[in-house]
PDB file of C-alpha atoms in Angstrom:
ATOM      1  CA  UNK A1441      36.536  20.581   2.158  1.00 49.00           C
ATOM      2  CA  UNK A1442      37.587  17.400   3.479  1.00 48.00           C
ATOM      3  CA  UNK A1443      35.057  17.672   6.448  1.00 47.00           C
ATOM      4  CA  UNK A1444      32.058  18.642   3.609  1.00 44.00           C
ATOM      5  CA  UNK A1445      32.796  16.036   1.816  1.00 46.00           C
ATOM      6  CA  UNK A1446      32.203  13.552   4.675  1.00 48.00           C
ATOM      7  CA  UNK A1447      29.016  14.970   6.078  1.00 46.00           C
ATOM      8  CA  UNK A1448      27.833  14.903   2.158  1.00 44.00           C
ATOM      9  CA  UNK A1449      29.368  11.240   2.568  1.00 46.00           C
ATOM     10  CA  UNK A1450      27.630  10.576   6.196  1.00 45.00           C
ATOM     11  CA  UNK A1451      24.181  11.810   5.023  1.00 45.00           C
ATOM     12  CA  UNK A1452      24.314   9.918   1.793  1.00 44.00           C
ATOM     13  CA  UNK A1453      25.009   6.535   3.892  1.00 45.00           C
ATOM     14  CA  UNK A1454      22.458   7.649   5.982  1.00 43.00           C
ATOM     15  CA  UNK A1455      19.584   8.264   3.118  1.00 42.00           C
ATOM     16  CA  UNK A1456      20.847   5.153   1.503  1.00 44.00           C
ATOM     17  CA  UNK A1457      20.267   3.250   4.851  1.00 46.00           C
ATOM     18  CA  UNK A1458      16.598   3.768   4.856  1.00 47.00           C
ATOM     19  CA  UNK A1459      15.753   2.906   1.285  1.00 51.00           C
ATOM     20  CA  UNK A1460      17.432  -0.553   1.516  1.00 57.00           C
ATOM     21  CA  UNK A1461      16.537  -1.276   5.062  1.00 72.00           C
ATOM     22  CA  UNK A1462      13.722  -4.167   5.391  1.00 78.00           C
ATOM     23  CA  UNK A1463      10.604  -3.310   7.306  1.00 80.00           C
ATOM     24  CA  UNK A1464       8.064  -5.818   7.394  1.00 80.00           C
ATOM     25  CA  UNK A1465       6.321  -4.728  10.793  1.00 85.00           C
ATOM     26  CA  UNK A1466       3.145  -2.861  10.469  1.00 87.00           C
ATOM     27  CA  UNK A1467       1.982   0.082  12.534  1.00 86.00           C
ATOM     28  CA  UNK A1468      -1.849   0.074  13.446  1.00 85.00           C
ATOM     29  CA  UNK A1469      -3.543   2.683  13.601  1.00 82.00           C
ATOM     30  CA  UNK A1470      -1.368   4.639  11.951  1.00 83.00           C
ATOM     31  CA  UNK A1471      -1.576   7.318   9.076  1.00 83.00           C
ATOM     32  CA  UNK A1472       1.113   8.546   6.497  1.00 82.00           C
ATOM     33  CA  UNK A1473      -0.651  11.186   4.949  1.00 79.00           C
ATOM     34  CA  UNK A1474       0.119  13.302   2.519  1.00 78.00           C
ATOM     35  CA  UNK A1475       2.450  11.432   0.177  1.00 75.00           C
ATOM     36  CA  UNK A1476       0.205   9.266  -1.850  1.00 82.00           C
ATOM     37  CA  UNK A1477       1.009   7.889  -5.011  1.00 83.00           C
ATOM     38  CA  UNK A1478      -2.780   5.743  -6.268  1.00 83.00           C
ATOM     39  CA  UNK A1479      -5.492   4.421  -4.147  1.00 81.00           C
ATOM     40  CA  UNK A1480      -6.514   0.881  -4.821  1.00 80.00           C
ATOM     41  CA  UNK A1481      -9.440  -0.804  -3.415  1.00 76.00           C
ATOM     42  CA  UNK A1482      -7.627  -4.036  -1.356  1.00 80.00           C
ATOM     43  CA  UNK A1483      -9.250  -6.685   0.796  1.00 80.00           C
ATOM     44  CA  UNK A1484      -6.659  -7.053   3.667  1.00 83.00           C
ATOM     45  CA  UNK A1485      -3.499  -5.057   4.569  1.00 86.00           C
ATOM     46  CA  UNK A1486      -1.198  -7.762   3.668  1.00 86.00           C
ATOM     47  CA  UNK A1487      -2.764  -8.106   0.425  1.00 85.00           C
ATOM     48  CA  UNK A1488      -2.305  -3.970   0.226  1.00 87.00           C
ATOM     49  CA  UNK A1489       1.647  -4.289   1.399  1.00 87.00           C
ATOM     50  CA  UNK A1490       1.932  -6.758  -1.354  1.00 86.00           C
ATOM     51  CA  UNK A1491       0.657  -4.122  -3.868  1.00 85.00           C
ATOM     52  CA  UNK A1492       2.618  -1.548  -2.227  1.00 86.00           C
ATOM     53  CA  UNK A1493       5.711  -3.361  -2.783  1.00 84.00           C
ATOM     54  CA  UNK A1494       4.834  -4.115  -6.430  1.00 83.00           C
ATOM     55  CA  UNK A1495       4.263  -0.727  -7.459  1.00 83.00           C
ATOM     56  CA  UNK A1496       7.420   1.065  -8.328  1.00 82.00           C
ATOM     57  CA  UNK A1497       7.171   3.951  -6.762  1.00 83.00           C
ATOM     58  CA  UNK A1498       5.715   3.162  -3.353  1.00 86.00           C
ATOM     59  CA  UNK A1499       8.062   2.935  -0.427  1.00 84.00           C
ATOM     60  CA  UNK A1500       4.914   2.874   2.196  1.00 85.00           C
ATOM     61  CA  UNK A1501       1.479   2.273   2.744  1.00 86.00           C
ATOM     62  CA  UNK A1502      -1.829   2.753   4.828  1.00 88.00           C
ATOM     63  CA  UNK A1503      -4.726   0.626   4.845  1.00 85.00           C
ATOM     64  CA  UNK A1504      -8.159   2.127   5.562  1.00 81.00           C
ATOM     65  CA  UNK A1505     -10.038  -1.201   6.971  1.00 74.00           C
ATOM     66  CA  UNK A1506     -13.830  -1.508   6.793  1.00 67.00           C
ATOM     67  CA  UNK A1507     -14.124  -0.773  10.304  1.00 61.00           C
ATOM     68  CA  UNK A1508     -12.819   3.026   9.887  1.00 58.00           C
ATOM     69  CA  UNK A1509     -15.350   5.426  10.588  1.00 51.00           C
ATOM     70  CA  UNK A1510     -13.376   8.997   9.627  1.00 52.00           C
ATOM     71  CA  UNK A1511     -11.222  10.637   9.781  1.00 48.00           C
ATOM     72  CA  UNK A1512      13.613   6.423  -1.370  1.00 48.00           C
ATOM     73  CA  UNK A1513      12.237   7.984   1.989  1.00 50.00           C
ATOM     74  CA  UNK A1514      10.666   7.453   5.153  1.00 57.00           C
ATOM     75  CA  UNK A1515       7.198   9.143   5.520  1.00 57.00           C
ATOM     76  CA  UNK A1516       7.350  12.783   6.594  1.00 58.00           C
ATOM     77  CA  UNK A1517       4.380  12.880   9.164  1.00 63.00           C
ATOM     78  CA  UNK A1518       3.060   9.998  11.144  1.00 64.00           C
ATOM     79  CA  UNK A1519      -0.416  10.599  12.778  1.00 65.00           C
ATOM     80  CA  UNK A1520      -2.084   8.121  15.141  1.00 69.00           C
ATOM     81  CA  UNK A1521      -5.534   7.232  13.558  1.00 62.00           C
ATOM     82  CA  UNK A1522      -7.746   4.930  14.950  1.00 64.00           C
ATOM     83  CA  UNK A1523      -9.123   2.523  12.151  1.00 60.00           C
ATOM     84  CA  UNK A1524      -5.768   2.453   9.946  1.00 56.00           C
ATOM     85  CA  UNK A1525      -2.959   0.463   9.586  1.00 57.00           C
ATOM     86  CA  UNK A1526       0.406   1.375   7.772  1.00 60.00           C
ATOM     87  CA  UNK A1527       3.395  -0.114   6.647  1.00 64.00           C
ATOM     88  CA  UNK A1528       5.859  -0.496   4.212  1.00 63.00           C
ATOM     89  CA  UNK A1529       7.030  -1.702   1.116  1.00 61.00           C
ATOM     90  CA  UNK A1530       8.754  -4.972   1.004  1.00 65.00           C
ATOM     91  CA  UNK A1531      11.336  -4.465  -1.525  1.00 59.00           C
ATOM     92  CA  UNK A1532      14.331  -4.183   0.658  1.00 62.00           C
ATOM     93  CA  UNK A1533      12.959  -7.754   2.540  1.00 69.00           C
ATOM     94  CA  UNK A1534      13.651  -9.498  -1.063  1.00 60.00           C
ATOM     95  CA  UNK A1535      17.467  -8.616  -0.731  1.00 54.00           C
ATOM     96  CA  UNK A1536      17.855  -8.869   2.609  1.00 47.00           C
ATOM     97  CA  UNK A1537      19.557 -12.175   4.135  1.00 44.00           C
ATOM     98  CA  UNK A1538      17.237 -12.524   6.973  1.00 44.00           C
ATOM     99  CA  UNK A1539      15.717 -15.846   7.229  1.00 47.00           C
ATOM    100  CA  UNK A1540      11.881 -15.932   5.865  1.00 47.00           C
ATOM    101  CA  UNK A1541       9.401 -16.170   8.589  1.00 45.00           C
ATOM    102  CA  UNK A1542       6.336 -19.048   7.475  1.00 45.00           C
ATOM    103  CA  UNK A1543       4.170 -16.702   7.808  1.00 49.00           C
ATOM    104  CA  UNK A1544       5.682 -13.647   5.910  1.00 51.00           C
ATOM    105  CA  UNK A1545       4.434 -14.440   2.807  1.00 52.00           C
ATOM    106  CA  UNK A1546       1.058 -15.928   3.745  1.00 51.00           C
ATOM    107  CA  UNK A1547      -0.843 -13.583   1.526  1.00 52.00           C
ATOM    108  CA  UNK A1548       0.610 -15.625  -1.836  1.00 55.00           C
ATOM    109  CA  UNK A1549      -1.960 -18.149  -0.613  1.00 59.00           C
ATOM    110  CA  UNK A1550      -5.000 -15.877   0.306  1.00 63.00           C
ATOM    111  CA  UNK A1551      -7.928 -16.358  -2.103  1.00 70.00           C
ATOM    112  CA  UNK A1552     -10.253 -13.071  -2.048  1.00 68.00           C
ATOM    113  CA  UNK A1553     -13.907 -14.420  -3.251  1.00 72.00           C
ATOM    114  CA  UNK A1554     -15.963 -11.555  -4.789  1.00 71.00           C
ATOM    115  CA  UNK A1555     -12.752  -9.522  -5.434  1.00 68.00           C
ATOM    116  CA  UNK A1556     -11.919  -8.585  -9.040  1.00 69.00           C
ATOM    117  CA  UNK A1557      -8.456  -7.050  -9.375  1.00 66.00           C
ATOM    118  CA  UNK A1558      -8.578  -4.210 -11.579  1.00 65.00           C
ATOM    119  CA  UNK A1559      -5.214  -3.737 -13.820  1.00 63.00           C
ATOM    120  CA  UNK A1560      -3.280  -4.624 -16.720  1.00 69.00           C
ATOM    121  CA  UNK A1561      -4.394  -8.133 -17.920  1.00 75.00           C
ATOM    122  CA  UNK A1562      -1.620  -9.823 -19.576  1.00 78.00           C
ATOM    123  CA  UNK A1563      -3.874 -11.953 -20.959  1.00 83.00           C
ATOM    124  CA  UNK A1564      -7.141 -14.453 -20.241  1.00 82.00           C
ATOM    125  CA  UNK A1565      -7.294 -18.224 -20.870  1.00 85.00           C
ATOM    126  CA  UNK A1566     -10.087 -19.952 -20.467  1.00 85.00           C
ATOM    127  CA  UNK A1567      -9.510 -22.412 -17.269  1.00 83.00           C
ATOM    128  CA  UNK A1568     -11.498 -24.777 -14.917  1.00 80.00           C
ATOM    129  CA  UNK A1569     -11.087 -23.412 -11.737  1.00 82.00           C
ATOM    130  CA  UNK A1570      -9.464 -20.815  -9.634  1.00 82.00           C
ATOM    131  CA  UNK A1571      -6.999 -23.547  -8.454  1.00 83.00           C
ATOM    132  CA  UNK A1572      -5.841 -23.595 -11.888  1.00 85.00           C
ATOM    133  CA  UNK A1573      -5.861 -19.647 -12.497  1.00 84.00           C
ATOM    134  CA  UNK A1574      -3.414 -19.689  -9.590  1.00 80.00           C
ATOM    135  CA  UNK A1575      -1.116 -22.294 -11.006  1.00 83.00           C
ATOM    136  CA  UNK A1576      -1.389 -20.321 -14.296  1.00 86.00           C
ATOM    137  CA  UNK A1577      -0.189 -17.143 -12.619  1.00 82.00           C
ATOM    138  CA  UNK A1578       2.721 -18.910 -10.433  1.00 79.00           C
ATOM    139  CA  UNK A1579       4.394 -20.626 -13.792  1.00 83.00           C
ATOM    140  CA  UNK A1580       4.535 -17.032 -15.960  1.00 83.00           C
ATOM    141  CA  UNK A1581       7.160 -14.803 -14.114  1.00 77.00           C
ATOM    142  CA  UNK A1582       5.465 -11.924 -15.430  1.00 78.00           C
ATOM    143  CA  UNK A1583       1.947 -12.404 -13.277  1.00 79.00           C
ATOM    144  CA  UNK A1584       1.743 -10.725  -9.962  1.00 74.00           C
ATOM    145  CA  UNK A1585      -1.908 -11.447  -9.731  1.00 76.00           C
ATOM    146  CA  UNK A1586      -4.697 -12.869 -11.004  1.00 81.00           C
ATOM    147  CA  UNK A1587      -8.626 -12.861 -10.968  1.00 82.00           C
ATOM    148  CA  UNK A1588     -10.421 -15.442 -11.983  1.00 83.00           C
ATOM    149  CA  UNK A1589     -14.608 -15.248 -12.974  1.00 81.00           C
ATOM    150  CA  UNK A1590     -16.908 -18.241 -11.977  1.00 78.00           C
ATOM    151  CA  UNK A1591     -19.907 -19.378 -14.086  1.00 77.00           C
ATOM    152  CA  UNK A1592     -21.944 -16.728 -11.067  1.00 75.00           C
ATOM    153  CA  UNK A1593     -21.026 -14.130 -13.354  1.00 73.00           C
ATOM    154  CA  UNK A1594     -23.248 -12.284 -15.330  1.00 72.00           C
ATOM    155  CA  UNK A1595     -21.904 -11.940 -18.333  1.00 71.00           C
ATOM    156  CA  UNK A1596     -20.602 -15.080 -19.522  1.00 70.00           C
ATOM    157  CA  UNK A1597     -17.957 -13.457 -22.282  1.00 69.00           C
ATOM    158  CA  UNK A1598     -15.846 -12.692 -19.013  1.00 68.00           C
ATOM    159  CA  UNK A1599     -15.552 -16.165 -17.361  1.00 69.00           C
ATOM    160  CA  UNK A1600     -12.341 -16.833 -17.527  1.00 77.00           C
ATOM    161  CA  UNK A1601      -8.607 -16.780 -15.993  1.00 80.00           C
ATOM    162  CA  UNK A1602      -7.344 -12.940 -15.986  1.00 76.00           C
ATOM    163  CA  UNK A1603      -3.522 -12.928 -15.474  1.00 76.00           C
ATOM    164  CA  UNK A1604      -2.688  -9.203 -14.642  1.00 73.00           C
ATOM    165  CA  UNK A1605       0.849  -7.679 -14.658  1.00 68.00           C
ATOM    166  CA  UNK A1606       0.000  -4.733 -12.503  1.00 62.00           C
ATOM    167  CA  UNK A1607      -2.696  -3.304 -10.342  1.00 54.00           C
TER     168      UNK A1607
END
């Protein structure tokens, strides 16, 4: 029993390893299929990673980029795809000691024009600029995101700062 008890032991390290272990590298053209969780329109994969690793259930990713024409785990089946890129989740990189790279988190400064981000809006205040939605969003530690309307849109009853929880 002794020698069951430390394969049970081994292959719970093992499991264990690859939820916590940080992978920030992603793999182009690259599909995990079969495992997804939502499907969320996103303008760039870094952008998508960054949703990825603020949904609670997703471990890993794959971003279909405009140019594609058809076609607690690691993913079960990787397929070469031209057109895609994958990744994964950055939870484990927020624990992890490794030194931040200046570009790792380059996205938190990415402004996507003509992109509203659909999800649960905390709440709206009624703001100058998109500069300002943005500062809005960094000082509550409940935003992850943020969309704000400009005096193009339509409907005026919507211009204003959208601070969303969750996509």
């Amino acid at each position: 029993i002794g020698y069951l008890y430390r394969i049970g032991y081994f292959i719970l390290f093992f499991s264990l390893f690859f939820l916590i272990f940080c992978r920030p590298e992603l793999l182009e053209n690259v599909d995990f299929p079969g495992t997804d969780i939502k499907f969320v329109y996103s303008p760039d994969v870094n952008h998508c990673q960054q949703l990825c690793t603020q949904h609670p259930s997703c471990l890993f990713f794959t971003f279909v980029r405009a140019d594609w024409t058809k076609d607690n785990r690691l993913p079960q089946v990787q397929i070469p795809l031209l057109g895609l890129t994958s990744g994964y989740s950055l939870k484990p990189c927020q624990t992890n000691s490794r030194k931040n790279h200046q570009n790792d988190h380059y996205w938190l400064t990415v402004a996507h024009e003509g992109l509203d981000l659909n999800g649960s809006d905390m709440r709206f205040v009624v703001l100058d600029d998109a500069e300002s939605c943005r500062r809005a969003c960094n000082d509550d530690s409940n935003c992850q995101f943020y969309t704000y309307v400009t005096e193009n849109f339509s409907d005026s009853a919507y211009r204003y700062c959208h601070l969303i929880l969750h996509i």
